[in-house]
mmCIF file of C-alpha atoms and ligand atoms in Angstrom:
data_model
loop_
_atom_site.group_PDB
_atom_site.id
_atom_site.type_symbol
_atom_site.label_atom_id
_atom_site.label_comp_id
_atom_site.label_asym_id
_atom_site.label_seq_id
_atom_site.Cartn_x
_atom_site.Cartn_y
_atom_site.Cartn_z
ATOM 1 C CA MET A 1352 88.161 76.672 115.309
ATOM 2 C CA ASN A 1353 86.740 80.212 115.613
ATOM 3 C CA ILE A 1354 89.138 83.147 115.395
ATOM 4 C CA LEU A 1355 88.140 86.669 116.351
ATOM 5 C CA GLY A 1356 89.991 89.126 114.065
ATOM 6 C CA ILE A 1357 90.610 92.775 114.938
ATOM 7 C CA GLU A 1358 91.869 95.347 112.411
ATOM 8 C CA THR A 1359 92.563 99.013 113.221
ATOM 9 C CA SER A 1360 95.500 99.969 111.003
ATOM 10 C CA CYS A 1361 94.055 103.139 109.465
ATOM 11 C CA ASP A 1362 90.562 104.714 109.386
ATOM 12 C CA GLU A 1363 88.539 101.487 109.590
ATOM 13 C CA THR A 1364 87.704 99.795 112.884
ATOM 14 C CA ALA A 1365 86.913 96.189 112.019
ATOM 15 C CA ALA A 1366 86.159 92.914 113.768
ATOM 16 C CA ALA A 1367 85.222 89.523 112.324
ATOM 17 C CA VAL A 1368 84.748 85.917 113.310
ATOM 18 C CA VAL A 1369 86.162 83.347 110.867
ATOM 19 C CA ARG A 1370 85.737 79.582 111.175
ATOM 20 C CA ASP A 1371 88.675 77.283 110.325
ATOM 21 C CA GLY A 1372 90.491 80.035 108.427
ATOM 22 C CA ARG A 1373 87.922 79.945 105.629
ATOM 23 C CA VAL A 1374 84.311 80.747 106.483
ATOM 24 C CA ILE A 1375 83.326 84.283 107.475
ATOM 25 C CA LEU A 1376 80.677 84.151 110.202
ATOM 26 C CA SER A 1377 80.660 87.923 110.642
ATOM 27 C CA ASN A 1378 82.533 90.883 109.174
ATOM 28 C CA ILE A 1379 81.867 94.293 110.780
ATOM 29 C CA VAL A 1380 83.549 97.482 109.583
ATOM 30 C CA ALA A 1381 83.081 100.999 110.998
ATOM 31 C CA SER A 1382 84.865 103.811 109.196
ATOM 32 C CA SER A 1383 85.833 107.387 110.040
ATOM 33 C CA LEU A 1384 86.359 108.204 106.346
ATOM 34 C CA LYS A 1385 83.633 110.896 106.353
ATOM 35 C CA GLN A 1386 85.507 112.911 108.967
ATOM 36 C CA HIS A 1387 88.680 112.907 106.838
ATOM 37 C CA LYS A 1388 87.118 113.873 103.505
ATOM 38 C CA GLN A 1389 87.271 117.633 104.100
ATOM 39 C CA TYR A 1390 91.062 117.391 104.620
ATOM 40 C CA GLY A 1391 91.706 115.405 101.417
ATOM 41 C CA GLY A 1392 93.442 112.576 103.279
ATOM 42 C CA ILE A 1393 93.537 110.624 106.537
ATOM 43 C CA ILE A 1394 94.280 112.674 109.666
ATOM 44 C CA PRO A 1395 95.958 110.190 112.072
ATOM 45 C CA GLU A 1396 94.738 111.940 115.235
ATOM 46 C CA ILE A 1397 91.091 111.818 114.126
ATOM 47 C CA ALA A 1398 91.481 108.193 112.989
ATOM 48 C CA SER A 1399 92.851 106.971 116.332
ATOM 49 C CA ARG A 1400 90.205 108.849 118.356
ATOM 50 C CA ARG A 1401 87.453 107.250 116.293
ATOM 51 C CA GLN A 1402 89.083 103.826 116.740
ATOM 52 C CA ILE A 1403 88.710 104.203 120.514
ATOM 53 C CA GLU A 1404 85.053 105.165 120.127
ATOM 54 C CA PHE A 1405 84.199 102.286 117.771
ATOM 55 C CA ILE A 1406 86.250 99.299 118.942
ATOM 56 C CA ASN A 1407 84.068 97.953 121.765
ATOM 57 C CA PHE A 1408 80.858 98.216 119.760
ATOM 58 C CA VAL A 1409 82.397 96.670 116.617
ATOM 59 C CA VAL A 1410 83.805 93.630 118.464
ATOM 60 C CA LYS A 1411 80.500 93.030 120.300
ATOM 61 C CA ARG A 1412 78.613 93.310 117.004
ATOM 62 C CA ALA A 1413 80.959 90.814 115.301
ATOM 63 C CA LEU A 1414 80.296 88.254 118.048
ATOM 64 C CA THR A 1415 76.533 88.814 117.953
ATOM 65 C CA GLN A 1416 76.331 88.579 114.166
ATOM 66 C CA ALA A 1417 78.392 85.366 114.206
ATOM 67 C CA LYS A 1418 75.991 84.016 116.860
ATOM 68 C CA VAL A 1419 78.867 83.202 119.204
ATOM 69 C CA THR A 1420 80.079 84.400 122.588
ATOM 70 C CA LEU A 1421 83.664 84.893 123.763
ATOM 71 C CA LYS A 1422 83.519 81.314 125.108
ATOM 72 C CA ASP A 1423 83.264 80.016 121.511
ATOM 73 C CA ILE A 1424 86.364 81.938 120.394
ATOM 74 C CA ASP A 1425 89.600 79.911 120.262
ATOM 75 C CA ALA A 1426 92.061 82.735 119.585
ATOM 76 C CA ILE A 1427 92.286 86.453 118.895
ATOM 77 C CA ALA A 1428 94.162 87.736 115.834
ATOM 78 C CA VAL A 1429 95.098 91.406 115.542
ATOM 79 C CA THR A 1430 96.807 93.577 112.922
ATOM 80 C CA GLU A 1431 100.315 94.257 114.141
ATOM 81 C CA SER A 1432 101.647 96.411 111.261
ATOM 82 C CA PRO A 1433 101.967 98.351 109.019
ATOM 83 C CA GLY A 1434 99.656 101.245 109.712
ATOM 84 C CA LEU A 1435 99.153 104.469 111.647
ATOM 85 C CA ILE A 1436 100.747 103.992 115.036
ATOM 86 C CA GLY A 1437 97.894 105.561 117.044
ATOM 87 C CA SER A 1438 95.259 103.496 115.220
ATOM 88 C CA LEU A 1439 97.254 100.265 115.509
ATOM 89 C CA LEU A 1440 97.711 100.816 119.244
ATOM 90 C CA VAL A 1441 93.961 100.843 119.835
ATOM 91 C CA GLY A 1442 93.431 97.436 118.220
ATOM 92 C CA ILE A 1443 96.538 95.887 119.751
ATOM 93 C CA SER A 1444 95.760 97.151 123.266
ATOM 94 C CA PHE A 1445 92.158 95.970 123.003
ATOM 95 C CA ALA A 1446 93.187 92.539 121.684
ATOM 96 C CA ARG A 1447 95.873 92.142 124.360
ATOM 97 C CA ALA A 1448 93.459 93.008 127.137
ATOM 98 C CA LEU A 1449 90.848 90.609 125.761
ATOM 99 C CA SER A 1450 93.431 87.856 125.379
ATOM 100 C CA PHE A 1451 94.621 88.392 128.957
ATOM 101 C CA ALA A 1452 91.114 88.525 130.420
ATOM 102 C CA THR A 1453 89.863 85.438 128.559
ATOM 103 C CA ASN A 1454 93.130 83.489 128.600
ATOM 104 C CA LYS A 1455 93.013 82.928 124.851
ATOM 105 C CA PRO A 1456 96.048 83.026 122.534
ATOM 106 C CA LEU A 1457 96.881 86.288 120.770
ATOM 107 C CA ILE A 1458 98.181 86.170 117.183
ATOM 108 C CA HIS A 1459 99.911 89.151 115.553
ATOM 109 C CA VAL A 1460 99.151 89.450 111.851
ATOM 110 C CA ASP A 1461 100.768 91.401 109.013
ATOM 111 C CA HIS A 1462 98.173 93.621 107.305
ATOM 112 C CA ILE A 1463 99.694 93.433 103.808
ATOM 113 C CA LYS A 1464 99.911 89.641 103.657
ATOM 114 C CA ALA A 1465 96.395 89.447 105.077
ATOM 115 C CA HIS A 1466 95.119 91.429 102.051
ATOM 116 C CA LEU A 1467 96.247 88.505 99.865
ATOM 117 C CA TYR A 1468 94.643 86.007 102.221
ATOM 118 C CA ALA A 1469 91.249 87.586 101.436
ATOM 119 C CA ASN A 1470 91.271 85.373 98.319
ATOM 120 C CA PHE A 1471 90.872 82.256 100.470
ATOM 121 C CA LEU A 1472 87.785 83.431 102.346
ATOM 122 C CA THR A 1473 84.154 82.712 101.717
ATOM 123 C CA PHE A 1474 81.020 84.110 103.343
ATOM 124 C CA LYS A 1475 78.875 81.707 105.351
ATOM 125 C CA ASN A 1476 75.735 82.577 103.419
ATOM 126 C CA ASN A 1477 77.519 82.946 100.120
ATOM 127 C CA LYS A 1478 75.174 85.131 98.097
ATOM 128 C CA LYS A 1479 75.913 85.853 94.442
ATOM 129 C CA LYS A 1480 77.114 89.415 95.028
ATOM 130 C CA GLN A 1481 79.644 88.300 97.605
ATOM 131 C CA LYS A 1482 81.204 85.531 95.551
ATOM 132 C CA SER A 1483 84.857 85.666 94.592
ATOM 133 C CA THR A 1484 85.872 85.262 90.975
ATOM 134 C CA VAL A 1485 86.951 81.586 91.075
ATOM 135 C CA SER A 1486 87.400 78.725 93.548
ATOM 136 C CA GLU A 1487 90.252 78.306 96.035
ATOM 137 C CA PRO A 1488 93.682 79.451 94.783
ATOM 138 C CA LYS A 1489 96.530 77.007 94.246
ATOM 139 C CA LEU A 1490 99.932 77.843 95.748
ATOM 140 C CA PRO A 1491 102.661 78.885 94.991
ATOM 141 C CA ALA A 1492 101.357 82.194 93.724
ATOM 142 C CA LEU A 1493 102.376 85.712 92.854
ATOM 143 C CA GLY A 1494 100.612 88.194 95.146
ATOM 144 C CA LEU A 1495 99.978 91.825 94.193
ATOM 145 C CA VAL A 1496 98.906 94.132 97.035
ATOM 146 C CA VAL A 1497 97.736 97.508 95.781
ATOM 147 C CA SER A 1498 96.364 99.934 98.368
ATOM 148 C CA GLY A 1499 96.646 103.518 99.541
ATOM 149 C CA GLY A 1500 99.975 102.816 101.221
ATOM 150 C CA HIS A 1501 101.420 99.863 99.289
ATOM 151 C CA SER A 1502 102.097 98.472 95.847
ATOM 152 C CA SER A 1503 104.001 95.269 96.444
ATOM 153 C CA LEU A 1504 104.630 91.961 94.715
ATOM 154 C CA PHE A 1505 105.147 88.812 96.796
ATOM 155 C CA TYR A 1506 106.122 85.242 96.082
ATOM 156 C CA LEU A 1507 103.752 83.142 98.187
ATOM 157 C CA LYS A 1508 105.029 79.647 98.751
ATOM 158 C CA ASP A 1509 102.479 78.936 101.469
ATOM 159 C CA PHE A 1510 100.653 80.913 104.151
ATOM 160 C CA ARG A 1511 103.752 81.257 106.279
ATOM 161 C CA HIS A 1512 106.384 81.770 103.617
ATOM 162 C CA CYS A 1513 105.905 84.938 101.709
ATOM 163 C CA ARG A 1514 108.854 86.744 100.053
ATOM 164 C CA LEU A 1515 108.823 90.349 98.867
ATOM 165 C CA LEU A 1516 109.865 90.512 95.200
ATOM 166 C CA GLY A 1517 109.299 94.181 94.511
ATOM 167 C CA GLN A 1518 107.436 97.304 95.586
ATOM 168 C CA THR A 1519 106.845 100.884 94.626
ATOM 169 C CA ARG A 1520 109.903 103.104 94.686
ATOM 170 C CA ASP A 1521 107.782 106.175 95.460
ATOM 171 C CA ASP A 1522 103.975 106.547 95.568
ATOM 172 C CA ALA A 1523 101.622 103.604 96.023
ATOM 173 C CA ALA A 1524 99.057 103.022 93.269
ATOM 174 C CA GLY A 1525 96.138 104.078 95.521
ATOM 175 C CA GLU A 1526 98.089 107.144 96.615
ATOM 176 C CA ALA A 1527 98.499 108.125 92.936
ATOM 177 C CA PHE A 1528 94.717 107.742 92.423
ATOM 178 C CA ASP A 1529 94.090 109.922 95.494
ATOM 179 C CA LYS A 1530 96.619 112.594 94.477
ATOM 180 C CA VAL A 1531 95.396 112.785 90.876
ATOM 181 C CA ALA A 1532 91.808 113.122 92.165
ATOM 182 C CA ARG A 1533 93.021 115.992 94.313
ATOM 183 C CA ILE A 1534 94.710 117.689 91.329
ATOM 184 C CA LEU A 1535 91.390 117.356 89.475
ATOM 185 C CA ASN A 1536 89.395 118.604 92.506
ATOM 186 C CA LEU A 1537 87.358 115.420 92.641
ATOM 187 C CA GLY A 1538 87.407 114.659 96.382
ATOM 188 C CA TYR A 1539 88.761 111.892 98.584
ATOM 189 C CA PRO A 1540 89.299 108.954 98.281
ATOM 190 C CA GLY A 1541 90.104 109.359 94.611
ATOM 191 C CA GLY A 1542 90.165 105.738 93.448
ATOM 192 C CA PRO A 1543 86.412 105.069 93.303
ATOM 193 C CA ILE A 1544 85.702 108.519 91.764
ATOM 194 C CA ILE A 1545 88.308 108.125 89.002
ATOM 195 C CA ASP A 1546 87.114 104.563 88.395
ATOM 196 C CA ARG A 1547 83.555 105.842 87.839
ATOM 197 C CA LEU A 1548 84.564 108.800 85.623
ATOM 198 C CA ALA A 1549 86.916 106.700 83.500
ATOM 199 C CA LYS A 1550 84.033 104.461 82.415
ATOM 200 C CA THR A 1551 82.773 107.233 80.112
ATOM 201 C CA GLY A 1552 86.129 108.751 79.221
ATOM 202 C CA GLN A 1553 87.616 106.310 76.752
ATOM 203 C CA ASN A 1554 89.890 108.138 74.295
ATOM 204 C CA THR A 1555 93.244 107.986 72.521
ATOM 205 C CA GLU A 1556 93.937 111.746 72.502
ATOM 206 C CA ILE A 1557 95.468 111.984 75.965
ATOM 207 C CA HIS A 1558 98.287 109.773 77.079
ATOM 208 C CA PHE A 1559 100.177 109.628 80.381
ATOM 209 C CA SER A 1560 102.840 107.024 80.965
ATOM 210 C CA CYS A 1561 104.103 105.265 84.094
ATOM 211 C CA ALA A 1562 107.866 104.976 84.556
ATOM 212 C CA GLN A 1563 109.103 101.546 83.467
ATOM 213 C CA ILE A 1564 111.675 99.814 85.657
ATOM 214 C CA PRO A 1565 113.191 97.046 83.520
ATOM 215 C CA ASN A 1566 114.493 93.804 85.062
ATOM 216 C CA SER A 1567 112.866 94.581 88.379
ATOM 217 C CA ALA A 1568 109.607 93.754 90.142
ATOM 218 C CA ASP A 1569 109.411 97.369 91.380
ATOM 219 C CA PHE A 1570 106.820 99.992 90.426
ATOM 220 C CA SER A 1571 106.856 103.783 90.242
ATOM 221 C CA PHE A 1572 103.729 105.958 90.254
ATOM 222 C CA SER A 1573 104.941 109.417 91.238
ATOM 223 C CA GLY A 1574 105.976 110.398 87.668
ATOM 224 C CA ILE A 1575 102.494 109.879 86.233
ATOM 225 C CA LYS A 1576 100.980 111.996 88.997
ATOM 226 C CA THR A 1577 103.350 114.854 88.051
ATOM 227 C CA ALA A 1578 102.528 114.347 84.355
ATOM 228 C CA VAL A 1579 98.807 114.798 85.148
ATOM 229 C CA LEU A 1580 99.628 117.879 87.248
ATOM 230 C CA TYR A 1581 101.568 119.541 84.378
ATOM 231 C CA PHE A 1582 98.862 118.636 81.867
ATOM 232 C CA VAL A 1583 96.110 120.108 84.035
ATOM 233 C CA ARG A 1584 98.137 123.230 84.803
ATOM 234 C CA ASP A 1585 99.602 123.976 81.362
ATOM 235 C CA LYS A 1586 97.729 122.172 78.594
ATOM 236 C CA TRP A 1587 94.190 121.341 79.603
ATOM 237 C CA ASP A 1588 91.594 122.887 77.297
ATOM 238 C CA LYS A 1589 88.624 122.565 79.683
ATOM 239 C CA LYS A 1590 86.066 123.561 77.029
ATOM 240 C CA HIS A 1591 86.912 120.702 74.694
ATOM 241 C CA VAL A 1592 88.447 118.004 76.888
ATOM 242 C CA PRO A 1593 86.073 116.630 79.551
ATOM 243 C CA ILE A 1594 87.550 115.574 82.874
ATOM 244 C CA ASN A 1595 86.548 111.921 82.397
ATOM 245 C CA LYS A 1596 89.002 111.646 79.487
ATOM 246 C CA ILE A 1597 91.849 112.609 81.834
ATOM 247 C CA ALA A 1598 90.592 110.084 84.408
ATOM 248 C CA TYR A 1599 90.534 107.388 81.738
ATOM 249 C CA ALA A 1600 94.039 108.160 80.425
ATOM 250 C CA PHE A 1601 95.497 108.104 83.939
ATOM 251 C CA GLN A 1602 93.716 104.933 85.050
ATOM 252 C CA ASN A 1603 94.510 103.147 81.795
ATOM 253 C CA SER A 1604 98.219 103.738 82.246
ATOM 254 C CA VAL A 1605 98.293 102.663 85.927
ATOM 255 C CA VAL A 1606 96.296 99.516 85.150
ATOM 256 C CA SER A 1607 98.600 98.665 82.212
ATOM 257 C CA ALA A 1608 101.673 99.077 84.426
ATOM 258 C CA LEU A 1609 100.204 96.731 87.064
ATOM 259 C CA VAL A 1610 98.984 94.103 84.608
ATOM 260 C CA ASN A 1611 102.200 94.092 82.557
ATOM 261 C CA LYS A 1612 104.422 93.757 85.619
ATOM 262 C CA CYS A 1613 102.351 90.857 86.953
ATOM 263 C CA LEU A 1614 102.574 89.066 83.601
ATOM 264 C CA GLU A 1615 106.324 89.704 83.362
ATOM 265 C CA VAL A 1616 107.080 88.402 86.868
ATOM 266 C CA CYS A 1617 104.772 85.375 86.469
ATOM 267 C CA ARG A 1618 106.581 84.488 83.240
ATOM 268 C CA LYS A 1619 110.054 84.906 84.715
ATOM 269 C CA LYS A 1620 109.263 82.959 87.895
ATOM 270 C CA ARG A 1621 107.064 80.400 86.095
ATOM 271 C CA ILE A 1622 104.099 81.111 88.355
ATOM 272 C CA SER A 1623 100.586 80.232 87.213
ATOM 273 C CA THR A 1624 98.475 81.664 90.074
ATOM 274 C CA LEU A 1625 98.024 85.379 90.661
ATOM 275 C CA LEU A 1626 96.394 86.789 93.831
ATOM 276 C CA ILE A 1627 95.327 90.429 94.097
ATOM 277 C CA GLY A 1628 94.423 92.365 97.243
ATOM 278 C CA GLY A 1629 94.049 95.876 98.698
ATOM 279 C CA GLY A 1630 91.742 98.810 97.966
ATOM 280 C CA VAL A 1631 92.890 99.293 94.344
ATOM 281 C CA ALA A 1632 91.911 95.662 93.646
ATOM 282 C CA ALA A 1633 88.351 97.078 93.696
ATOM 283 C CA ASN A 1634 89.155 98.996 90.493
ATOM 284 C CA SER A 1635 86.798 97.777 87.780
ATOM 285 C CA GLU A 1636 89.278 98.227 84.915
ATOM 286 C CA LEU A 1637 92.069 96.399 86.771
ATOM 287 C CA ARG A 1638 89.720 93.496 87.577
ATOM 288 C CA LYS A 1639 88.497 93.321 83.979
ATOM 289 C CA ARG A 1640 91.933 93.502 82.371
ATOM 290 C CA LEU A 1641 93.481 90.909 84.678
ATOM 291 C CA LEU A 1642 90.632 88.475 84.152
ATOM 292 C CA GLU A 1643 90.829 89.000 80.373
ATOM 293 C CA GLU A 1644 94.575 88.938 79.890
ATOM 294 C CA THR A 1645 96.059 86.483 82.401
ATOM 295 C CA PRO A 1646 94.239 83.363 81.074
ATOM 296 C CA LYS A 1647 95.915 83.995 77.685
ATOM 297 C CA HIS A 1648 99.200 83.305 79.517
ATOM 298 C CA ARG A 1649 97.780 80.302 81.399
ATOM 299 C CA ILE A 1650 97.643 82.225 84.644
ATOM 300 C CA THR A 1651 94.643 81.941 86.975
ATOM 301 C CA THR A 1652 93.836 85.227 88.675
ATOM 302 C CA HIS A 1653 91.981 85.468 91.978
ATOM 303 C CA ILE A 1654 90.447 88.748 93.121
ATOM 304 C CA PRO A 1655 88.530 89.042 96.426
ATOM 305 C CA ALA A 1656 84.863 90.016 96.547
ATOM 306 C CA LEU A 1657 84.595 93.832 96.767
ATOM 307 C CA PRO A 1658 84.042 94.124 100.566
ATOM 308 C CA LEU A 1659 87.157 92.022 101.126
ATOM 309 C CA CYS A 1660 89.385 94.267 98.951
ATOM 310 C CA MET A 1661 89.015 97.089 101.481
ATOM 311 C CA ASP A 1662 90.445 96.913 104.992
ATOM 312 C CA ASN A 1663 88.586 94.273 107.023
ATOM 313 C CA ALA A 1664 89.170 91.948 109.970
ATOM 314 C CA ALA A 1665 88.088 88.715 108.254
ATOM 315 C CA MET A 1666 91.412 88.654 106.388
ATOM 316 C CA ILE A 1667 93.237 89.109 109.720
ATOM 317 C CA ALA A 1668 91.316 86.268 111.395
ATOM 318 C CA GLY A 1669 91.814 84.026 108.328
ATOM 319 C CA LEU A 1670 95.575 84.463 108.134
ATOM 320 C CA GLY A 1671 95.773 84.307 111.942
ATOM 321 C CA TYR A 1672 94.295 80.801 111.848
ATOM 322 C CA HIS A 1673 97.135 79.566 109.631
ATOM 323 C CA MET A 1674 99.788 81.282 111.734
ATOM 324 C CA MET A 1675 98.435 79.419 114.740
ATOM 325 C CA ALA A 1676 97.798 76.105 112.970
ATOM 326 C CA TYR A 1677 101.432 75.657 111.816
HETATM 327 O O1 KG4 B 3200 93.421 98.810 101.270
HETATM 328 P P1 KG4 B 3200 92.780 100.129 101.514
HETATM 329 O O2 KG4 B 3200 91.289 100.131 101.899
HETATM 330 O O3 KG4 B 3200 93.533 100.911 102.638
HETATM 331 C C1 KG4 B 3200 94.936 100.890 102.735
HETATM 332 O O4 KG4 B 3200 95.471 99.946 103.380
HETATM 333 O O5 KG4 B 3200 95.536 101.814 102.121
HETATM 334 O O6 KG4 B 3200 92.992 101.027 100.200
HETATM 335 C C2 KG4 B 3200 92.557 102.350 100.071
HETATM 336 C C3 KG4 B 3200 92.993 102.855 98.695
HETATM 337 C C4 KG4 B 3200 92.729 104.340 98.471
HETATM 338 O O7 KG4 B 3200 93.902 104.936 97.966
HETATM 339 C C5 KG4 B 3200 91.604 104.367 97.438
HETATM 340 O O8 KG4 B 3200 91.635 105.487 96.577
HETATM 341 C C6 KG4 B 3200 91.886 103.080 96.666
HETATM 342 O O9 KG4 B 3200 92.288 102.146 97.657
HETATM 343 N N1 KG4 B 3200 90.691 102.583 95.968
HETATM 344 C C7 KG4 B 3200 90.606 102.481 94.615
HETATM 345 C C8 KG4 B 3200 89.292 102.037 94.340
HETATM 346 N N2 KG4 B 3200 88.632 101.846 95.515
HETATM 347 C C9 KG4 B 3200 89.514 102.188 96.511
HETATM 348 N N3 KG4 B 3200 91.510 102.752 93.660
HETATM 349 C C10 KG4 B 3200 91.128 102.570 92.385
HETATM 350 N N4 KG4 B 3200 89.881 102.163 92.021
HETATM 351 C C11 KG4 B 3200 88.935 101.867 92.950
HETATM 352 N N5 KG4 B 3200 87.728 101.461 92.594
HETATM 353 ZN ZN1 ZN B 3201 94.859 97.808 103.622
#
């Protein structure tokens, strides 16, 4: 069964064809990120205008690259929520029209859960660089979605039954990366820039801490952002403390908070599979620490290949297949 996935929740316009909920035949992503950079964040009006410009081309390209035509598509899956309303509307309207015109079923998919589904996907011509960390995940699992808008923990019984255990009480992890990068004048999006700087900033002189929320699966990342702000404003000796040390101290604390919470919840719920998804799952330190530390607790961690951490339509088509198959 071939599912055409369409994803337009934010600044990416994406379409993909996925076979039997597993094999990615094509995965096309167009992004308006460049146009937002000068503003230091996503401008919804610009994002939705670009979605309209890109959508037709991106869907056609996904079909061509998959070497299929609309006749070979069995259903259309589209991101329903959450996201920017104007951007979402473009994808939903396009998918509805296509479904109506071709008389194929339309499946509405949750973007956050789809990020976790990325762990079940494989590329048709699976080259080394595209490979995921390990083979297919075993359920039930704990799912951590860390992106620009979300930091949530789910209990995943199966593809249809997914229960929210906890989430951020304020800023999302990716949002904290972006805001700290802004405080440090590093540009947008901040995550990849901080990730790169932190690689050469290892130190024990600077320490920022994330708020701990005991006996809860919730996170909090707004306090650490304020701590960085006060440090930069009041204490930073620019001559002697390079910026990469600040990046390291911040990233180290966020990564520790995420890893420790995952370990704590896995222990309490007796879960031995951990799935990660979302833009922050691309963070090299988070990937390294999870893969180092979770096996010590007999937990198998699955992290998607880098292109599948970011917003994409393959994850929408993949989860859509299971929503239709049940
Ligand atoms: O999932 P995503 O592409 O879009 C949302 O649904 O939000 O995530 C984007 C977020 C941004 O906040 C960006 O700074 C963060 O993911 N990000 C990273 C890295 N790459 C992207 N954060 C930390 N380290 C990275 N390498
Ligand atoms: Zn996302």
